[in-house]
mmCIF file with all atom_site columns, C-alpha atoms in Angstrom:
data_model
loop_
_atom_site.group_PDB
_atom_site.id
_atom_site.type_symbol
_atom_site.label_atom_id
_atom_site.label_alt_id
_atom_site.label_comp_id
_atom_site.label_asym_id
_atom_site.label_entity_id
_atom_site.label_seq_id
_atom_site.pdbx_PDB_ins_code
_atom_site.Cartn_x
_atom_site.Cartn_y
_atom_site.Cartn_z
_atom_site.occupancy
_atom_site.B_iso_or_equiv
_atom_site.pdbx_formal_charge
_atom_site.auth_seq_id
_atom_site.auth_comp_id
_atom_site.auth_asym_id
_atom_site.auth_atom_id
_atom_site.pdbx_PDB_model_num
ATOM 1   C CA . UNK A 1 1   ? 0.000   0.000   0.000  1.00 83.00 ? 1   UNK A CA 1
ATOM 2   C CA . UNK A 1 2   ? 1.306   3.627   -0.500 1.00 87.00 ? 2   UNK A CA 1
ATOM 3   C CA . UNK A 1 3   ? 0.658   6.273   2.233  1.00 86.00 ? 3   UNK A CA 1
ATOM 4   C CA . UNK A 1 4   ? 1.303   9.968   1.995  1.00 90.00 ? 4   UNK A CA 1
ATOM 5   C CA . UNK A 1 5   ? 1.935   12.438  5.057  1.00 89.00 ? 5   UNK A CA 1
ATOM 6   C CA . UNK A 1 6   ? 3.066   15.891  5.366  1.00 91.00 ? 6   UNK A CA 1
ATOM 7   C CA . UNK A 1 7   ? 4.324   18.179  8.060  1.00 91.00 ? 7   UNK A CA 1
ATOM 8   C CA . UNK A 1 8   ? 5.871   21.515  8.747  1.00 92.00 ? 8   UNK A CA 1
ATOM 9   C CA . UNK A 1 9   ? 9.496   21.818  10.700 1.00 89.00 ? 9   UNK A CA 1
ATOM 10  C CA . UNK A 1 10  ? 9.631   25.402  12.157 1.00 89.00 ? 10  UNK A CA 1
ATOM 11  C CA . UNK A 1 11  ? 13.338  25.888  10.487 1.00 90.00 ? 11  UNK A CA 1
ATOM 12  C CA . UNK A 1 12  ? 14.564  27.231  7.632  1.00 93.00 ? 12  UNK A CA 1
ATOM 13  C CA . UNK A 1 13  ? 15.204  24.759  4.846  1.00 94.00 ? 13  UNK A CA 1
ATOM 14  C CA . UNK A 1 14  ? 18.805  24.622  4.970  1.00 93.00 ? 14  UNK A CA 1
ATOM 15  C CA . UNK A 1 15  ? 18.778  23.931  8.851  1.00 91.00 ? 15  UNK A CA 1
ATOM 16  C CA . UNK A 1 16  ? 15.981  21.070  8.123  1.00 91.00 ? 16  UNK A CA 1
ATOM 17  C CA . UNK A 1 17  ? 18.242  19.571  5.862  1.00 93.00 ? 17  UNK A CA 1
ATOM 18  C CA . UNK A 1 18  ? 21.086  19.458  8.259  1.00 91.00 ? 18  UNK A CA 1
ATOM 19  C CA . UNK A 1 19  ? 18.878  18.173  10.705 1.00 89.00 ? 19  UNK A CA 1
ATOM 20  C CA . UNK A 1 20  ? 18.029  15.479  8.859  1.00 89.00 ? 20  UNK A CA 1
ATOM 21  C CA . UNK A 1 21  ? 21.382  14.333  7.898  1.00 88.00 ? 21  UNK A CA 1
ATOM 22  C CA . UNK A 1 22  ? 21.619  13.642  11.577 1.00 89.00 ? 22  UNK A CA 1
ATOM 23  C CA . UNK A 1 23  ? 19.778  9.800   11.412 1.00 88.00 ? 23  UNK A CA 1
ATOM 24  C CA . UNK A 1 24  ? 20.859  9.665   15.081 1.00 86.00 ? 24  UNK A CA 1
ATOM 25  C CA . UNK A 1 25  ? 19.180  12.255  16.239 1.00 87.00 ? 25  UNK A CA 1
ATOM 26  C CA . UNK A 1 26  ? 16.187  12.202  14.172 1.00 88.00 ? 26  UNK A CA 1
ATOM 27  C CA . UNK A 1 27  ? 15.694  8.367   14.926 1.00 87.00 ? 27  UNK A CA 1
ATOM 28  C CA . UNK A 1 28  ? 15.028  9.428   18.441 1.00 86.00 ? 28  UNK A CA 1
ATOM 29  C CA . UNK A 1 29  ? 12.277  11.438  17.744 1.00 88.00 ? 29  UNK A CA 1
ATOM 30  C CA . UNK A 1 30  ? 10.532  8.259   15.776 1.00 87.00 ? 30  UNK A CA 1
ATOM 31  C CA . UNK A 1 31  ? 7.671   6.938   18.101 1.00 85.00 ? 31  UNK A CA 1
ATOM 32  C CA . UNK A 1 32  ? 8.036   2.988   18.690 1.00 86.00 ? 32  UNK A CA 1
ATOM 33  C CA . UNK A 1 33  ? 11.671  2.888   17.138 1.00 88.00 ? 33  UNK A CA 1
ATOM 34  C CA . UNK A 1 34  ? 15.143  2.499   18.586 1.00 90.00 ? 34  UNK A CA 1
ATOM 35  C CA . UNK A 1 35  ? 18.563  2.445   16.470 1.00 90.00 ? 35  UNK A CA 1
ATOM 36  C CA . UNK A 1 36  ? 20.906  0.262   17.578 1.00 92.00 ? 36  UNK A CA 1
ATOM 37  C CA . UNK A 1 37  ? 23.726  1.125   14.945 1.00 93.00 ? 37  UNK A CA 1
ATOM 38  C CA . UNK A 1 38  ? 24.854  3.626   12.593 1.00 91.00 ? 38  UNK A CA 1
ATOM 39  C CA . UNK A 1 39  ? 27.657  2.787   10.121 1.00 92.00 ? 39  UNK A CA 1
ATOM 40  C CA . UNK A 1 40  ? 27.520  5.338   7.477  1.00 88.00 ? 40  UNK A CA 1
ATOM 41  C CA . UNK A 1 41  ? 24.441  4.783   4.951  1.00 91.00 ? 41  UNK A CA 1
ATOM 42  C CA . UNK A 1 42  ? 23.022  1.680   6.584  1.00 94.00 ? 42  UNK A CA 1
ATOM 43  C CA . UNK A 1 43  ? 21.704  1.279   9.910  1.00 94.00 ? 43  UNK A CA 1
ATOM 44  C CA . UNK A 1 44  ? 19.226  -1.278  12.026 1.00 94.00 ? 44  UNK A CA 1
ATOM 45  C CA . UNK A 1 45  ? 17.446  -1.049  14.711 1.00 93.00 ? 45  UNK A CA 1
ATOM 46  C CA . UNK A 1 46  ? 13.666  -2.293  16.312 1.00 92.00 ? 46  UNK A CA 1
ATOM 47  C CA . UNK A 1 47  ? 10.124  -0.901  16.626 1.00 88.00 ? 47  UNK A CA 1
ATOM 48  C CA . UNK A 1 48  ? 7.749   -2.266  18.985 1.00 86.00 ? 48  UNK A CA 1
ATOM 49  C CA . UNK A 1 49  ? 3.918   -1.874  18.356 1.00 79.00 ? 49  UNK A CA 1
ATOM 50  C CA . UNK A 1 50  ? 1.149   -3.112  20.083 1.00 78.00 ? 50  UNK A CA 1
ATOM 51  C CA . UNK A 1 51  ? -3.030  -3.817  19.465 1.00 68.00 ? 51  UNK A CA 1
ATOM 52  C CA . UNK A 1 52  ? -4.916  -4.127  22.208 1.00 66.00 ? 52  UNK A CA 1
ATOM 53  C CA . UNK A 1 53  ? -3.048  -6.694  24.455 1.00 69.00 ? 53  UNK A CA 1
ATOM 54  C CA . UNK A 1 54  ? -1.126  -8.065  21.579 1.00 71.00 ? 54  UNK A CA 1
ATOM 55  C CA . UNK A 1 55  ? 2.598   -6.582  21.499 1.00 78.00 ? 55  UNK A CA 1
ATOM 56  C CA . UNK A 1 56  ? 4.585   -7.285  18.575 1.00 81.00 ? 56  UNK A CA 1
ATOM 57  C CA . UNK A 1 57  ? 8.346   -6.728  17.766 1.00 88.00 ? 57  UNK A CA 1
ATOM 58  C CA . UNK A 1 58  ? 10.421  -6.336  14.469 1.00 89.00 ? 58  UNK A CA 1
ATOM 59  C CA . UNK A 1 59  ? 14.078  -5.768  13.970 1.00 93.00 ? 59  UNK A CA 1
ATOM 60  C CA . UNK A 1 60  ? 15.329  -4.626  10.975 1.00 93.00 ? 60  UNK A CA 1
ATOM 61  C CA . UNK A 1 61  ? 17.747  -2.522  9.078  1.00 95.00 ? 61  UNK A CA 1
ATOM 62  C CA . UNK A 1 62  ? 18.021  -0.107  6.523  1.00 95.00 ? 62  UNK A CA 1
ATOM 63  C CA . UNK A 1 63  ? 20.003  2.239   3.740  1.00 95.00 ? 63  UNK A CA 1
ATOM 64  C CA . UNK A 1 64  ? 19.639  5.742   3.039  1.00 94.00 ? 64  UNK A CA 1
ATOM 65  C CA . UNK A 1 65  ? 20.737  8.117   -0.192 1.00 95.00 ? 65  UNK A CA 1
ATOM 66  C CA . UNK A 1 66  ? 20.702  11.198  -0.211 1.00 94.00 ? 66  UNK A CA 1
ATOM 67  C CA . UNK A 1 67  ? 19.975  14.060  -2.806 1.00 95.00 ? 67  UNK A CA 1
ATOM 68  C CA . UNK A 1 68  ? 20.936  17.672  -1.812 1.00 93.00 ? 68  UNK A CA 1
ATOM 69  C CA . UNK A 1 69  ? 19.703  19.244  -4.955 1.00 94.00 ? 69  UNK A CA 1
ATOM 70  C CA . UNK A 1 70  ? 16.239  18.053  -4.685 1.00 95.00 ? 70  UNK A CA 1
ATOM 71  C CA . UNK A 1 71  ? 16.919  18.312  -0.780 1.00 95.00 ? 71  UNK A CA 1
ATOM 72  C CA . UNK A 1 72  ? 14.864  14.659  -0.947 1.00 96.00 ? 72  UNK A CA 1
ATOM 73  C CA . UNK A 1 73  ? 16.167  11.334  1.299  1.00 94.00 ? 73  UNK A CA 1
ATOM 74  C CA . UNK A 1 74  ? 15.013  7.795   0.330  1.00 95.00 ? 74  UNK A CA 1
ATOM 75  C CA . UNK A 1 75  ? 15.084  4.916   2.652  1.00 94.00 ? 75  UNK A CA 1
ATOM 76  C CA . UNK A 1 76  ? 14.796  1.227   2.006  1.00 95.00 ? 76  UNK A CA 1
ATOM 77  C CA . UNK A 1 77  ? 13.970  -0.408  4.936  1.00 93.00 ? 77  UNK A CA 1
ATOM 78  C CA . UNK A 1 78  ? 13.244  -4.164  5.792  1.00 94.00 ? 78  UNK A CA 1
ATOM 79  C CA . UNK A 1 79  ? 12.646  -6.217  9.366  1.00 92.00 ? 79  UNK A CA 1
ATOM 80  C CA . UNK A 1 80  ? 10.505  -9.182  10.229 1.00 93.00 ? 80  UNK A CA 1
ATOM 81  C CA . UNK A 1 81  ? 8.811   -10.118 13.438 1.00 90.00 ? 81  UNK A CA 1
ATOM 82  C CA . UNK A 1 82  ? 11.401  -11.197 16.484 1.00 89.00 ? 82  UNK A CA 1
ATOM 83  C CA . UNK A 1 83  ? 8.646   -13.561 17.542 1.00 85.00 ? 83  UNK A CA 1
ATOM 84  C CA . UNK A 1 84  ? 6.362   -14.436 14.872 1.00 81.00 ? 84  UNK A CA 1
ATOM 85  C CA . UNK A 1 85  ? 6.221   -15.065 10.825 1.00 85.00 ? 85  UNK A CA 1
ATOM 86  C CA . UNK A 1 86  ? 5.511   -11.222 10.074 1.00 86.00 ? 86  UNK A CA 1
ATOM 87  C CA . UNK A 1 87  ? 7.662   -9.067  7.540  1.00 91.00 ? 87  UNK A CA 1
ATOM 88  C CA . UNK A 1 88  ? 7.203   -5.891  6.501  1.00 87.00 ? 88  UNK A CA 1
ATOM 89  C CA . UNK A 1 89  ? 9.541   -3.552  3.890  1.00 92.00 ? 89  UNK A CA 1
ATOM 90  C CA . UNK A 1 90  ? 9.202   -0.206  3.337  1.00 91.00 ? 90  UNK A CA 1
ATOM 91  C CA . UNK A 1 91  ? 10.580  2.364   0.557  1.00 94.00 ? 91  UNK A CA 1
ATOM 92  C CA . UNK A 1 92  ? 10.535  6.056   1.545  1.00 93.00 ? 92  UNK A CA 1
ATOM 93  C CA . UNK A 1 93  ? 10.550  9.305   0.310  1.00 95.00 ? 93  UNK A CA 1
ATOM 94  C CA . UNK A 1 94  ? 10.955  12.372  2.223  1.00 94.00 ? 94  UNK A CA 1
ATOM 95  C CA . UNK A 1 95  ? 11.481  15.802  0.361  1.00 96.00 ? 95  UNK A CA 1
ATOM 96  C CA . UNK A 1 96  ? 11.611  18.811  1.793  1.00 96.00 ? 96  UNK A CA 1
ATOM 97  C CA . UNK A 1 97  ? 10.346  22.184  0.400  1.00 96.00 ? 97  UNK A CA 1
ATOM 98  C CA . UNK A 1 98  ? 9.717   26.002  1.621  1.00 96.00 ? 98  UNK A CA 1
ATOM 99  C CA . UNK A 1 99  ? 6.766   26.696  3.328  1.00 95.00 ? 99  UNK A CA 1
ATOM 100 C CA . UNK A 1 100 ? 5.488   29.996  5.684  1.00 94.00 ? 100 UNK A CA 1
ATOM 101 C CA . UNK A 1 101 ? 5.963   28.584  8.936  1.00 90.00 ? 101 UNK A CA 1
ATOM 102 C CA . UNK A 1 102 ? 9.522   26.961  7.943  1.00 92.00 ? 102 UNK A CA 1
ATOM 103 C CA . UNK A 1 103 ? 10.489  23.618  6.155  1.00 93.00 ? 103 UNK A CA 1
ATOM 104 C CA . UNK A 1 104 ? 7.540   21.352  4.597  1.00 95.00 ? 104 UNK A CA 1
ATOM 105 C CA . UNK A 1 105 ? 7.964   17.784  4.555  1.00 94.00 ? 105 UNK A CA 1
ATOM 106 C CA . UNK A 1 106 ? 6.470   15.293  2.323  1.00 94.00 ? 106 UNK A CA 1
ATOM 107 C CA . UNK A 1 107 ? 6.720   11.495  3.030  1.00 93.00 ? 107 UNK A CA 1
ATOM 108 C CA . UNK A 1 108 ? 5.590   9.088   0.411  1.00 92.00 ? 108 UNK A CA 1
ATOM 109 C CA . UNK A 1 109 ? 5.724   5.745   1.972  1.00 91.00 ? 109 UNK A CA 1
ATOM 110 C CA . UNK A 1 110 ? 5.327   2.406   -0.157 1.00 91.00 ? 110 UNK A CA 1
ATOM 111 C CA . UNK A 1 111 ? 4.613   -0.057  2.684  1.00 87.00 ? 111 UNK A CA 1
ATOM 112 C CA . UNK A 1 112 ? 4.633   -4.343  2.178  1.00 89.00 ? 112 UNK A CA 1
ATOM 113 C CA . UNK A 1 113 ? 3.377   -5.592  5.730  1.00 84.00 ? 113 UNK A CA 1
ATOM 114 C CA . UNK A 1 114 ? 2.203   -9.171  6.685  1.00 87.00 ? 114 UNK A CA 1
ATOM 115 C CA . UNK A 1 115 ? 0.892   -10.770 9.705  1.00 81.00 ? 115 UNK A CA 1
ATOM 116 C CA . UNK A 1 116 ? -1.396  -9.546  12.154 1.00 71.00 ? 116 UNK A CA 1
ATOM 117 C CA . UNK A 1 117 ? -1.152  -5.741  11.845 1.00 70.00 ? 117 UNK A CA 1
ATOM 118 C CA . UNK A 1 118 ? -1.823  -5.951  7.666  1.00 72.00 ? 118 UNK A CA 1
ATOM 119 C CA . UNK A 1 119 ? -5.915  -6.841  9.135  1.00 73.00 ? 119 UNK A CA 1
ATOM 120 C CA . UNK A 1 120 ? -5.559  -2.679  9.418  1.00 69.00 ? 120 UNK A CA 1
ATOM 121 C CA . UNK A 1 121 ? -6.270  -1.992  5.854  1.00 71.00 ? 121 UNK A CA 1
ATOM 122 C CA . UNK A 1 122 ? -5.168  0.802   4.008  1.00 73.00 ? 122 UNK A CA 1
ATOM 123 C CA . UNK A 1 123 ? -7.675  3.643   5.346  1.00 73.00 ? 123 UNK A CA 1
ATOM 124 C CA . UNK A 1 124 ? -7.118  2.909   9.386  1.00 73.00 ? 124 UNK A CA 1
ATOM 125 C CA . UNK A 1 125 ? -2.891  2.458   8.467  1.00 74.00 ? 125 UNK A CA 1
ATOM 126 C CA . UNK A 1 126 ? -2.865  5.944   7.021  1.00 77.00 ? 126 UNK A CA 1
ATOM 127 C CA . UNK A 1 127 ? -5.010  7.434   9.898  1.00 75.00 ? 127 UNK A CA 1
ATOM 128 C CA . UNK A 1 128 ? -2.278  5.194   12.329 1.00 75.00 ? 128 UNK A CA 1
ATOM 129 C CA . UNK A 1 129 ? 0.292   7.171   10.252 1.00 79.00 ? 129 UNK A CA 1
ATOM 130 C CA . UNK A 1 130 ? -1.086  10.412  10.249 1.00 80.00 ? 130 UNK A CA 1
ATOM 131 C CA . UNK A 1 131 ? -0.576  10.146  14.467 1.00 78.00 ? 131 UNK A CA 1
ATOM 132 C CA . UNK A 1 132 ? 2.441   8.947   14.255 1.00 83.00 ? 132 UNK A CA 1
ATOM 133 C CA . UNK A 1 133 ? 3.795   11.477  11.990 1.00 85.00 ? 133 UNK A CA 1
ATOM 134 C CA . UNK A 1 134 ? 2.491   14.675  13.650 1.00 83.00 ? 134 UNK A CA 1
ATOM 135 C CA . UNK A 1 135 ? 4.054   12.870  17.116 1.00 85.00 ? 135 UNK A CA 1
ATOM 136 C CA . UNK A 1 136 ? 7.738   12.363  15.205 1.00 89.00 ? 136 UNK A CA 1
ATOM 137 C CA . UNK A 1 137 ? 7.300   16.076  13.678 1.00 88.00 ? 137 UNK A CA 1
ATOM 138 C CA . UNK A 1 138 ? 5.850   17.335  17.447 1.00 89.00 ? 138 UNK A CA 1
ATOM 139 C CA . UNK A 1 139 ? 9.542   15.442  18.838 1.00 88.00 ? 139 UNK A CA 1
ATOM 140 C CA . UNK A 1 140 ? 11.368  17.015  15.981 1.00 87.00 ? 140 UNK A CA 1
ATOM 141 C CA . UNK A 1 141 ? 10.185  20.871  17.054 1.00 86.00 ? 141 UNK A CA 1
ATOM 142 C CA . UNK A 1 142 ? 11.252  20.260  20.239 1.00 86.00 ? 142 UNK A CA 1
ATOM 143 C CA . UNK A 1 143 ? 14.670  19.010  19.088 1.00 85.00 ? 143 UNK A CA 1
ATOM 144 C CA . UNK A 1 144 ? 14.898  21.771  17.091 1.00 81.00 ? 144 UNK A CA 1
ATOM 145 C CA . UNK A 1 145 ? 13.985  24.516  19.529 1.00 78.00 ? 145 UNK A CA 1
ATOM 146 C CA . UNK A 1 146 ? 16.205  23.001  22.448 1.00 74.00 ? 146 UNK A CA 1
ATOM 147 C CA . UNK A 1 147 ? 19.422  21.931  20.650 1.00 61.00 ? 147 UNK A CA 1
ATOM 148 C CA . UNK A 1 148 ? 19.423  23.783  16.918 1.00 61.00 ? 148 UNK A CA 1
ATOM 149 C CA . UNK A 1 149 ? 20.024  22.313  13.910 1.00 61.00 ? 149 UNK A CA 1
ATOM 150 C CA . UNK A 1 150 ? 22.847  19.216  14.275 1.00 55.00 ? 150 UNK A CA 1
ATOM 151 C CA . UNK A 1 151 ? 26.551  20.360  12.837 1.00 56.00 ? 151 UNK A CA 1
ATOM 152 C CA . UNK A 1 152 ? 27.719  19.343  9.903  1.00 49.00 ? 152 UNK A CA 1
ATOM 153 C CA . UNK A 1 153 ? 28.773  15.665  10.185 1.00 49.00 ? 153 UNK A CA 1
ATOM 154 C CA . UNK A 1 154 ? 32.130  14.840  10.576 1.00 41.00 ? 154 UNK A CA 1
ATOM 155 C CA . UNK A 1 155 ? 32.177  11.138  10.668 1.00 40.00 ? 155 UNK A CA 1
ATOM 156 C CA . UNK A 1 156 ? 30.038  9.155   8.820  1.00 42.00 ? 156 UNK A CA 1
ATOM 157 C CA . UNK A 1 157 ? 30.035  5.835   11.224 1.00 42.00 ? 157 UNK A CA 1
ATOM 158 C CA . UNK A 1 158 ? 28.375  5.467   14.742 1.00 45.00 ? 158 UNK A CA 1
ATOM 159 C CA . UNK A 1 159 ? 28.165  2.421   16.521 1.00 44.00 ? 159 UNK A CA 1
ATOM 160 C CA . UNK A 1 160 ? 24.627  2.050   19.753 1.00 44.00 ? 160 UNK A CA 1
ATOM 161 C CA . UNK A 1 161 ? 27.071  2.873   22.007 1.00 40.00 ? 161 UNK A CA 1
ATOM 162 C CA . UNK A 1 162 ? 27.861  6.591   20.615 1.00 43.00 ? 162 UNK A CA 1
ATOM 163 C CA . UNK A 1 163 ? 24.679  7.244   19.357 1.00 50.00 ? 163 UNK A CA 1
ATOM 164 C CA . UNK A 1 164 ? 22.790  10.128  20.947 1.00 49.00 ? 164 UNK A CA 1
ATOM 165 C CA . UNK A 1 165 ? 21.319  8.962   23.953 1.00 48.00 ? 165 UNK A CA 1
ATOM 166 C CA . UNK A 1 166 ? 23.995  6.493   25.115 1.00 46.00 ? 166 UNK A CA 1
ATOM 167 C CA . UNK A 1 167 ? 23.244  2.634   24.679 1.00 46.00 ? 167 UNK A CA 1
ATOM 168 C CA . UNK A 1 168 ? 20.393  1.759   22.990 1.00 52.00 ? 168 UNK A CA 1
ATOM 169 C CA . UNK A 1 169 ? 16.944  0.903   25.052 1.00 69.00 ? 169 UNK A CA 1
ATOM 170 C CA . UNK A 1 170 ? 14.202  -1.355  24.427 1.00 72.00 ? 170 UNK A CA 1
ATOM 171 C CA . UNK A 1 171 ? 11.691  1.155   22.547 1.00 73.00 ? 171 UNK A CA 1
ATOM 172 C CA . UNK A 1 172 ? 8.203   1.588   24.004 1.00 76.00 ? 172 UNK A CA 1
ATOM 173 C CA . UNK A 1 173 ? 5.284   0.069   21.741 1.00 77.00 ? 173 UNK A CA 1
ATOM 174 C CA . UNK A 1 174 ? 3.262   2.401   19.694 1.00 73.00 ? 174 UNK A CA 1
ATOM 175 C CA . UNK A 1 175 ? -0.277  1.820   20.789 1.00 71.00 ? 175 UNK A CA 1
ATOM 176 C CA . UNK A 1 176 ? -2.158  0.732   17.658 1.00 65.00 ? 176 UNK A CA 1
ATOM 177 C CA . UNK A 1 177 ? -5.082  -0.107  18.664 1.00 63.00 ? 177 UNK A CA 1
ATOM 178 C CA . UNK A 1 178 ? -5.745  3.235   20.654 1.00 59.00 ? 178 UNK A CA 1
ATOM 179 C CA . UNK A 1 179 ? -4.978  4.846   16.987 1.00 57.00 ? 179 UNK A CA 1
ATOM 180 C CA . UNK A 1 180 ? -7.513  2.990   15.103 1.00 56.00 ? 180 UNK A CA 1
ATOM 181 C CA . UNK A 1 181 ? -10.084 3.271   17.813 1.00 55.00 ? 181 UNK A CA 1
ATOM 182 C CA . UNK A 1 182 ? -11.324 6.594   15.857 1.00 54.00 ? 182 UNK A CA 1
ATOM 183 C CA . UNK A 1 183 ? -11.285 5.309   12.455 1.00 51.00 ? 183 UNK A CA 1
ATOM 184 C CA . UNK A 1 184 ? -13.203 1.984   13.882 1.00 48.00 ? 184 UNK A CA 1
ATOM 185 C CA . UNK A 1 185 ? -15.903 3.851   15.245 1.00 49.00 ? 185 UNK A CA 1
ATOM 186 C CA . UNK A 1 186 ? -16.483 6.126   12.417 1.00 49.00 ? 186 UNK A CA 1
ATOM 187 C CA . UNK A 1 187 ? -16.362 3.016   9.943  1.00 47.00 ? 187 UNK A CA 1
ATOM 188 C CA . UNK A 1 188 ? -18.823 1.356   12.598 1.00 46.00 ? 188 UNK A CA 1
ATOM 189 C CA . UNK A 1 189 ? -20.901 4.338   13.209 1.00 43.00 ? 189 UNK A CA 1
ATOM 190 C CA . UNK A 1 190 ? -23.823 4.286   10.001 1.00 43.00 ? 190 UNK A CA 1
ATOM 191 C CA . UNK A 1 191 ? -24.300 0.380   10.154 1.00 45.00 ? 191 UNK A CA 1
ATOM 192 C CA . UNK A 1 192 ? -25.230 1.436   13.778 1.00 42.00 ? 192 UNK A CA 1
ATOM 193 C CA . UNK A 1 193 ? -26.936 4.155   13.218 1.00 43.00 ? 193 UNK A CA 1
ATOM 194 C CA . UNK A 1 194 ? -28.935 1.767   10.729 1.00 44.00 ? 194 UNK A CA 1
ATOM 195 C CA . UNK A 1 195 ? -29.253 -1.060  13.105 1.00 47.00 ? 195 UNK A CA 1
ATOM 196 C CA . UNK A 1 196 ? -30.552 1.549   15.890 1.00 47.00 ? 196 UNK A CA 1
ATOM 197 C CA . UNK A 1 197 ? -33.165 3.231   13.505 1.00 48.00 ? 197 UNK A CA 1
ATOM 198 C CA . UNK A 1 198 ? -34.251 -0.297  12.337 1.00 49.00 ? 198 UNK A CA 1
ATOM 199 C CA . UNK A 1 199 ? -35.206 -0.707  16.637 1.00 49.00 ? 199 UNK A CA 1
ATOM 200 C CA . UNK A 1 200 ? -37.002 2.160   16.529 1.00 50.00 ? 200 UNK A CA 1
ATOM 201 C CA . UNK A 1 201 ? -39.122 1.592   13.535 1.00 50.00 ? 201 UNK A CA 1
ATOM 202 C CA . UNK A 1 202 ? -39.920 -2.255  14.875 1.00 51.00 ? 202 UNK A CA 1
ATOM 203 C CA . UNK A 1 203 ? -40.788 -0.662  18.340 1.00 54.00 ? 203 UNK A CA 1
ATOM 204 C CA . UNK A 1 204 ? -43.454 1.694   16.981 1.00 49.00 ? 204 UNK A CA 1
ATOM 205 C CA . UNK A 1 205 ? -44.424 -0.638  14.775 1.00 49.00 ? 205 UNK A CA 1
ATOM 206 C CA . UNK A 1 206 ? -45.044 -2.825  17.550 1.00 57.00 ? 206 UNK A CA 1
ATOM 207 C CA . UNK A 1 207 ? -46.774 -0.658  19.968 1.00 56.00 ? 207 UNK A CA 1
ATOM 208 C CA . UNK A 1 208 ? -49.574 0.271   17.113 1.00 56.00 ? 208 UNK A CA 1
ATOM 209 C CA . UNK A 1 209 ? -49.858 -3.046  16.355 1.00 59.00 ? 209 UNK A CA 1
ATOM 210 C CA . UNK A 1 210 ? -50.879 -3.515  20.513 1.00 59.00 ? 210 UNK A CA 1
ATOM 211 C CA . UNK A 1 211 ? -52.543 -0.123  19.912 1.00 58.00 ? 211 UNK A CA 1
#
């Protein structure tokens, strides 16, 4: 499935940029997601989601090339479940434009998922992606406005135990299931409305038949 997201980083588009050369950093502000290393291009790491009471775990890794002209970043990511047959693989595209309120960023995400969270569907993943997007760009303002824009890189290979942050922790689940809650109940809310008119019409239906 492809999903498409946008959001707005209150910096100028040449401090965005930098920022986002900074996969350490910006990793961090990724709900769900921990990196465990850092060796130029490629890295790995784990996400942890969960629906309902059901917690599931991938580890994975992952490339990124850059393109400073079009000021655009493409990942290729891939990770299965730790415990369980589940795979998903990801291709995405972030660019990065001027906007009014700072940097614009659009995120064009083809997505290949198995196992138990593909039940989702397209329309409930994009509204789980939507939250978890405007979360990563709320963590990514704060970055931004308490520690600038991250220098100029100077080595191109980090290993967990440098990484911002110190060693790397195990990441707390993204909540799922509390994120499709909303788009459940509006997908389940006219066959109920129909169900609960269809009551009404057999109770009055009923009590002029008594009548």
């Amino acid at each position: 499935m492809q999903l498409d997201h946008s959001f707005t980083v209150p910096a100028g588009i040449d401090d965005a940029w930098m920022l986002f050369q900074d996969l350490g950093r910006v990793a961090r502000c990724m709900p769900g997601a921990v990196l465990d290393t850092l060796d130029g291009d490629s890295f790995s790491g784990r996400v942890k989601v969960k629906a309902g009471a059901v917690q599931m775990s991938y580890r994975g890794e992952g490339t990124v090339t850059r393109d400073g002209t079009a000021r655009s970043m493409f990942l290729d990511l891939s990770g299965s479940e730790t415990r369980g047959a589940g795979t998903a693989s990801a291709r995405v595209t972030a660019t990065l434009s001027d906007a009014p309120a700072g940097t614009l960023v659009r995120v064009r995400t083809d997505l290949d998922i198995t196992g138990r969270p593909a039940q989702f569907g397209r329309g409930i993943m994009t509204e789980v992606g939507d939250r978890i997007v405007q979360q990563f760009a709320t963590r990514l303002e704060e970055l931004l406005r308490d520690a600038g824009p991250a220098p100029s890189p100077t080595s191109t290979t980090s290993t967990a135990q440098n990484l911002p942050g110190g060693p790397a922790t195990e990441p707390e689940a993204i909540d799922l299931g509390a994120a499709a809650l909303p788009v459940l109940l509006r997908k389940a809310a006219a066959p109920a409305a129909a169900v609960l008119c269809a009551v009404v019409v057999i109770q009055l239906l009923r009590r002029r038949t008594r009548g």
